[in-house]
């Protein structure tokens, strides 16, 4: 994780808040806690990482990128390809993964039995929320009317839940993007990675993407946040020419692709 100098006060405040929750008064004592053996330190590291990451997200956050995803899925529907694997990388509390699930099911209902969405993130509390699939009633407003049937809300409740059809298609795993090389994952048709790379230095972003691309199936679509990676080229990928979207298609054929995975 890269915290630039401008984020110093954010870091100080986050650590101080955590220390006061624990009744710890000085940094050294907190550091000792982080270094404790037998899982105690490790558990505290997870909490600290959660406090130092920004988990801001919402349903249907980037409509331009989702329009591209819709077109990509429509193309697969035309070719009668039903299997669809989608990876939401840096999924936070799950809104992005469920957005992709709704978009896929709405665009290509026949894919339902073979749709698999995986969301990965480093924050355990965010992943817990993603698995619960329960969100404030206010966030429902971001979901287009025609897709709200994938959600359920009982009268008087101030929250809503994603329904079981949606939940069944999505799973969530804890993965640090810096350890992607040890993360096995089936070839993905869509890798959707937005608002995560900005937290890393440019050379690190390239490393992360090069590793992620090993899991992008031939013909697959890689979607990034706008402007997150303007100067990155990959021999297997073709950059798509849209002004409002940063996206690539994997132009490698099956055997070229297999070679890069070794
Ligand atoms: C701003 S949110 C973006 C959420 C979602 N992709 C979106 O665009 O709405 C960034 C997410 O990246 C996650 N993150 C930060 N560093 C990470 C790392 N090293 N490995 C995996 N996830 C990380 C954070 O926990 C957070 O949930």
XYZ file of C-alpha atoms in Angstrom, residues 14 20 62 69 71 81 97 99 146 177 221 225 231 235 244 246-248 250 252 259:
21
model
C -6.629 6.390 11.628
C -7.700 4.842 21.525
C -19.388 4.059 -13.822
C -19.596 -4.435 -20.335
C -22.049 -4.618 -25.209
C -21.685 -18.334 -25.268
C -19.694 -7.301 -8.013
C -23.729 -4.487 -10.234
C -35.483 -2.131 -14.317
C -3.373 -7.504 -5.073
C -12.252 -7.582 -21.492
C -10.947 3.370 -13.933
C 0.919 4.739 -20.217
C 1.679 -7.210 -25.876
C -14.573 8.061 -21.287
C -10.001 2.843 -20.047
C -10.419 -0.695 -21.346
C -8.543 -3.433 -23.220
C -7.163 -9.705 -24.963
C -4.060 -13.432 -27.837
C 2.460 -19.662 -22.852
